[in-house]
XYZ file of C-alpha atoms in Angstrom:
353
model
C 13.441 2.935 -19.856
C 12.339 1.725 -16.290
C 14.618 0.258 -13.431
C 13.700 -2.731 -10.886
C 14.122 -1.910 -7.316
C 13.549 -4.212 -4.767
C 12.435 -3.079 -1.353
C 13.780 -4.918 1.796
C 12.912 -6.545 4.015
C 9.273 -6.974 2.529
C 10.605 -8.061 -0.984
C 8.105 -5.948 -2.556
C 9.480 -4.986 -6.343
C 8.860 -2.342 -8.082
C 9.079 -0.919 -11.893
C 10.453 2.866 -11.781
C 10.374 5.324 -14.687
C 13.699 7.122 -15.748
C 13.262 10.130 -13.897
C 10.640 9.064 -12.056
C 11.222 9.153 -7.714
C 11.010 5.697 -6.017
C 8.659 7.220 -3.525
C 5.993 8.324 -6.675
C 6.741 4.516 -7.969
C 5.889 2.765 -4.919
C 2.816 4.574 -4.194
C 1.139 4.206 -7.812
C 1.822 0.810 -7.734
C 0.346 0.007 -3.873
C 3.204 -0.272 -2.400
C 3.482 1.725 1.086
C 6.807 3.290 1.921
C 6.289 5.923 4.961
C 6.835 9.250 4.131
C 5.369 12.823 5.527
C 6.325 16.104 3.669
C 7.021 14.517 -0.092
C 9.563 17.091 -1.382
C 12.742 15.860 0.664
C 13.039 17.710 3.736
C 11.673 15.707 6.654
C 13.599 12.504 6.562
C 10.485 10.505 6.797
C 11.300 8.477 3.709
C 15.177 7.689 4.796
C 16.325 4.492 3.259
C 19.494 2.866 2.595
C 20.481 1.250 -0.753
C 22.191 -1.972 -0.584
C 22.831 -2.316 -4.221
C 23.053 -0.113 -7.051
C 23.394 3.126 -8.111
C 21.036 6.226 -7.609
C 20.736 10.000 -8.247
C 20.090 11.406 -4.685
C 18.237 14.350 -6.108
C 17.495 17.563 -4.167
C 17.145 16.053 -0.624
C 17.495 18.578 1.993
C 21.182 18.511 3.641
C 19.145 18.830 7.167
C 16.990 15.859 6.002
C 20.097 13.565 4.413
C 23.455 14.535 5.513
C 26.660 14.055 4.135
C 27.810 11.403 6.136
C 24.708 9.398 5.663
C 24.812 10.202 2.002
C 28.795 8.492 1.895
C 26.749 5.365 3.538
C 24.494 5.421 1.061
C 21.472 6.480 2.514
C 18.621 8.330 0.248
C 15.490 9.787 0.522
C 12.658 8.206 -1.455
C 10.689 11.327 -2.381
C 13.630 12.937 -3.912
C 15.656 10.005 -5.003
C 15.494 8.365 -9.015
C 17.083 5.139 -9.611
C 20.001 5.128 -12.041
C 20.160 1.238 -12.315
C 18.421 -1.893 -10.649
C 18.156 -1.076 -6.961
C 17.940 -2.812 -3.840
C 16.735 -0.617 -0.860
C 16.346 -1.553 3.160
C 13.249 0.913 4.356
C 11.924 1.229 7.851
C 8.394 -0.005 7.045
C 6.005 -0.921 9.356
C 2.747 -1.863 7.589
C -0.563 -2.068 9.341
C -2.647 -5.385 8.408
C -6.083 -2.545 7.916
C -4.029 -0.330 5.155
C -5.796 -1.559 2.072
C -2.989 -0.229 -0.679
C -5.295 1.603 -2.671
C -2.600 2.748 -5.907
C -2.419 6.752 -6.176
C -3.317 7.099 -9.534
C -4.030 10.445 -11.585
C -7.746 11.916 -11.978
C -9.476 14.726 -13.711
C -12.245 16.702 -10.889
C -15.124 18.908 -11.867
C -16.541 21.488 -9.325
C -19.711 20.443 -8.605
C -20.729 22.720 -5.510
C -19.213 25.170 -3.255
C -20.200 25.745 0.035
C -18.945 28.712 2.897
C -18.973 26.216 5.889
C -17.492 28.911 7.543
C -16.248 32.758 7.609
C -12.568 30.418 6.732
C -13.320 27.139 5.745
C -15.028 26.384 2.015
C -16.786 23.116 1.269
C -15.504 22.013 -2.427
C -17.424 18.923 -3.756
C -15.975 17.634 -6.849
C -16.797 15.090 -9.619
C -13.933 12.454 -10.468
C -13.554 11.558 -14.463
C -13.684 7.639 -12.431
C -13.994 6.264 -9.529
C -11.665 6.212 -6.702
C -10.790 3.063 -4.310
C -10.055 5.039 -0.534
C -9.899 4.546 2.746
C -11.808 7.149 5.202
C -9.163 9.660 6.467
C -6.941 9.550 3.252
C -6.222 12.896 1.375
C -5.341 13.898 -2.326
C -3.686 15.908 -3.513
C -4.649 19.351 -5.966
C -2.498 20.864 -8.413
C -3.674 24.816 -8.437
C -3.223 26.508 -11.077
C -0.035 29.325 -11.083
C 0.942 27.818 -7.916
C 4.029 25.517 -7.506
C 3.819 22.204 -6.491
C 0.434 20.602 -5.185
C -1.352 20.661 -1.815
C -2.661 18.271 0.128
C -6.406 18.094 1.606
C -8.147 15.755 3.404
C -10.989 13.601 2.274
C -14.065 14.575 3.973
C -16.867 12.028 2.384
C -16.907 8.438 2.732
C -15.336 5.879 0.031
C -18.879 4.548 -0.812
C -19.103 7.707 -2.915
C -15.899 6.992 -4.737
C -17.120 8.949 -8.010
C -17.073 12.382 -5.695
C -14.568 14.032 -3.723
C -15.996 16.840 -0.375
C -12.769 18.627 0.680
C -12.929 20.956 3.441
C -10.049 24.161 2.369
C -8.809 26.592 5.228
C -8.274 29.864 3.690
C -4.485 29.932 4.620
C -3.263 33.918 5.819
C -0.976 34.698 2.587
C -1.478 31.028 0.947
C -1.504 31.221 -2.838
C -3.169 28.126 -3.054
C -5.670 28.192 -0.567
C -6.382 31.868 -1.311
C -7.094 30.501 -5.308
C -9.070 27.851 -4.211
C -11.342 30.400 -1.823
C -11.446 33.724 -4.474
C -11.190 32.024 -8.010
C -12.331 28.685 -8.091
C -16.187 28.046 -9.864
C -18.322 25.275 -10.479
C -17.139 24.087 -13.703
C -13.715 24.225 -13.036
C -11.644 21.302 -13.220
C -8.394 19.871 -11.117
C -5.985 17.799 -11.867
C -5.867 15.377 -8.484
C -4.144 12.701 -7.221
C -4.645 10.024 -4.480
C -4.911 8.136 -2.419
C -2.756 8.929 -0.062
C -1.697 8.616 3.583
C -1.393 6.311 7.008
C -4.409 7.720 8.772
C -7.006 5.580 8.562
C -9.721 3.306 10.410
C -8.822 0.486 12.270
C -11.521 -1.467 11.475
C -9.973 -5.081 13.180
C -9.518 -3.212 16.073
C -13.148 -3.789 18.529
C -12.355 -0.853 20.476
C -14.431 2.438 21.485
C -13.437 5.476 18.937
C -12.533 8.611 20.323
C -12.433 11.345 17.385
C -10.643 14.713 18.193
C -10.661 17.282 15.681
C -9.716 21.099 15.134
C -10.430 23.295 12.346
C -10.872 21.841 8.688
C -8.832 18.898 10.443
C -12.878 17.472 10.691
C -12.934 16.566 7.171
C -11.124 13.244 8.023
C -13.145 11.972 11.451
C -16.121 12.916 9.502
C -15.526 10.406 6.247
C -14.878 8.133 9.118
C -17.480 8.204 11.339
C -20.009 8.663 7.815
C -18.355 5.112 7.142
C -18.574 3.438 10.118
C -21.855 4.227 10.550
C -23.155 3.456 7.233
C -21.782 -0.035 8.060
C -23.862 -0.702 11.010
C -21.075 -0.443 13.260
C -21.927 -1.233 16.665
C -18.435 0.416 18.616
C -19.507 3.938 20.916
C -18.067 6.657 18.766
C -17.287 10.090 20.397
C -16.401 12.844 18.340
C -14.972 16.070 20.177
C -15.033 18.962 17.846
C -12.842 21.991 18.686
C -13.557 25.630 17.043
C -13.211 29.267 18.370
C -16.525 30.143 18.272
C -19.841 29.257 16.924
C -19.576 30.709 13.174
C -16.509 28.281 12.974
C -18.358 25.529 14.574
C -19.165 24.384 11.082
C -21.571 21.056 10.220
C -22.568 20.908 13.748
C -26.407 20.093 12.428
C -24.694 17.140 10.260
C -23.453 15.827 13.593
C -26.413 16.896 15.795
C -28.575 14.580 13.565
C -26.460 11.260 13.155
C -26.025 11.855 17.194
C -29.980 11.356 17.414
C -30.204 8.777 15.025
C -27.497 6.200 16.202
C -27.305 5.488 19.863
C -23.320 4.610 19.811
C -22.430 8.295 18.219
C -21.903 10.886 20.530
C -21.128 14.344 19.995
C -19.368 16.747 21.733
C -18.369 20.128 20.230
C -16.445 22.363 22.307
C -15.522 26.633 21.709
C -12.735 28.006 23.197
C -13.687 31.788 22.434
C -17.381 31.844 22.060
C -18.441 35.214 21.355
C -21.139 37.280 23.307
C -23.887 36.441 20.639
C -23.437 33.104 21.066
C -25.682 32.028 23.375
C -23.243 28.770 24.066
C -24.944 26.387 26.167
C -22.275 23.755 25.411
C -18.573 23.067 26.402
C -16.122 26.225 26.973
C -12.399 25.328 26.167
C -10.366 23.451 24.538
C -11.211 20.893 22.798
C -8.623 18.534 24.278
C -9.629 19.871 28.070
C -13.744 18.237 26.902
C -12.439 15.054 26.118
C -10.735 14.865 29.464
C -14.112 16.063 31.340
C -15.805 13.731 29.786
C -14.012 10.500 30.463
C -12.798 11.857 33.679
C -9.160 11.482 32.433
C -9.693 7.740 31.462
C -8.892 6.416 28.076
C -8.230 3.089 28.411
C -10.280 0.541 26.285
C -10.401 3.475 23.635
C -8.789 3.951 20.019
C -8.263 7.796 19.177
C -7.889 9.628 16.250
C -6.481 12.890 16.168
C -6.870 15.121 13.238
C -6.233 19.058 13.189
C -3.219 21.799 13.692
C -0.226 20.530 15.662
C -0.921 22.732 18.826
C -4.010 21.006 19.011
C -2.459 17.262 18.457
C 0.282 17.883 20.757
C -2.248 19.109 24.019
C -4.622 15.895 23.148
C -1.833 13.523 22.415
C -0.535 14.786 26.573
C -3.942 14.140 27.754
C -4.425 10.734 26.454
C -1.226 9.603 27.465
C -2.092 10.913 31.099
C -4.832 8.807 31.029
C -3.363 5.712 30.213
C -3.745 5.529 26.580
C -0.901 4.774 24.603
C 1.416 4.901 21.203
C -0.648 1.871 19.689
C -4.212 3.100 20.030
C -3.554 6.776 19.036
C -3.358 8.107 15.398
C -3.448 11.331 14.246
C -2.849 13.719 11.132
C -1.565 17.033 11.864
C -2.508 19.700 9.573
C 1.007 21.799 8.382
C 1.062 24.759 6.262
C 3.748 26.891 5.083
C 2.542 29.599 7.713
C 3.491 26.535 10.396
C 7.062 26.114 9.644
C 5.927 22.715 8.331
C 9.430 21.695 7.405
C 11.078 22.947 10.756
C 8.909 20.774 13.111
C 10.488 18.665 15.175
C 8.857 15.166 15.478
C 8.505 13.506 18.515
C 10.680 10.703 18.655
C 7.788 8.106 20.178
C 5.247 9.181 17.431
C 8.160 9.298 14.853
C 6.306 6.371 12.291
C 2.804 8.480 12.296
């Protein structure tokens, strides 16, 4: 048995499976609803029904309170339709978000690579292709561990038979810990994707500043593998923060595309480089090199921001300083449970990202 809901005020309609969450529905069948954490506890996904009757499942009471929940207010990640449904969502669709449907895949370890003494390069083999847009993520369901976790895509959707995720071995993470000590080529995932808001703008004719901490460089890089596969002819600046050089992973990657396109640049910057070293290049943060190197001046520019929220918080405060604003900046913060992912506050001007 499946329900109709109708999703105001773009009209978009939607089949949903008994038992199935409207959020899962809309998203397998290309239809973009915004959400952030996916298991009811952020409020991203707040929407009001307008008609019919629903089982509010197990929102958060922090994320749907009981006055909203008298006004008939739901979140889409938790909620399942118990009749024909019409919903008003806050959705604010941008004309470059393709739509790609998340849809269910078998992958096969294909290679494993230590990037670093934390981060492990995982390139997988999909049972079909997958339609993506650079800076999207899947996500993994690990085996003995609850739920699934999310990780960036890190190659570029002309390889849509592959998947190259970049995994952070989390302190205490079951998953990331499973993924790091047990996994083997030959193993196979169950994955799904794609899906999230961070993504090139390709309409946009602007400069592309590319910030990124951490593993949080496996989305700038499937962009900037993209964008220069297509001949684009924008400057492209990507600012790469790590602690020290061992962490400073795929530096040669970027050290060769750098010499081979004249609009890349790349700028990697350490904020602990260690006496062995021998670092020649930026010391600091890596939001204190992008302001050296523009001299504080960002206008003209599109940025993306991808890595921990530390990180996107001190380079989101430095753009804005220099005149760059809510419309040009995007940005993917990486949470993990040993963040207090669900206990972040949101800042109310970035509150749709």
């Amino acid at each position: 048995m499946s329900y109709q809901v109708t999703i105001e005020p773009t009209g978009d309609v939607i089949e949903v499976e008994e038992g199935q969450t409207i959020l899962d529905a809309a998203l397998r069948q290309g239809v973009w609803l915004p959400f952030a954490c996916g298991h009811g506890t952020c409020a991203t996904c707040k929407c009001q029904v307008l008609e019919g009757d629903v089982d509010i499942g197990d929102a958060s009471p922090f994320a749907l309170m009981d006055m909203e929940r008298d006004e008939g207010k739901i979140l889409a990640c938790c909620a399942k339709p118990e009749s024909d449904l019409v919903i008003e969502a806050d959705i604010d669709v941008d004309d470059d978000f393709a739509g790609h449907p998340v849809q269910d895949f078998n992958a096969e370890v294909i290679a494993i690579t230590n990037l670093s003494p934390t981060i492990k390069g995982i390139r997988f083999r999909l049972d079909r292709e997958m339609a993506f847009q650079a800076g999207q993520y899947v996500n993994i369901n690990v085996p003995g561990v609850e739920g699934s976790r999310a990780f960036s895509i890190a190659n570029p959707p002309s390889q849509a038979g592959e998947l190259e995720l970049h995994v952070r071995l989390v302190p205490g993470g079951a998953a990331t810990g499973w993924l790091h000590q047990e996994l083997a080529v030959g193993d196979s995932l169950a994955v799904s994707g794609p899906y999230g808001q961070f993504f090139t703008r390709k309409s946009d004719s602007k400069d592309v500043i590319f910030i990124a901490g951490g593993s949080g460089l496996s989305s700038p890089q499937a962009m900037l593998l993209e964008l220069l596969e297509e001949g684009d002819t924008r400057q492209m600046y990507l600012f790469q923060g790590a602690r020290n050089v061992s962490e400073l992973y795929n530096r040669e990657l970027f050290e060769q595309l750098a010499a081979e396109h004249d609009n890349f640049h790349y700028i990697p910057a350490l904020n602990a480089p260690e006496a062995g070293d021998n670092w020649q290049g930026f010391t600091g943060f890596v939001h204190d090199a992008v302001k050296a190197h523009f001299n504080g001046k960002f206008e003209g520019h599109k940025a993306y921001l991808c890595g921990p929220p530390p990180m996107i918080d001190a380079a989101i405060t430095t753009l804005m300083q220099g005149r760059l604003f809510e419309r040009d900046i995007h940005m993917e913060r990486f949470f993990t449970k040993a963040d207090g992912a669900s206990d972040q506050p949101r800042s109310a001007l970035f509150r749709k990202i």
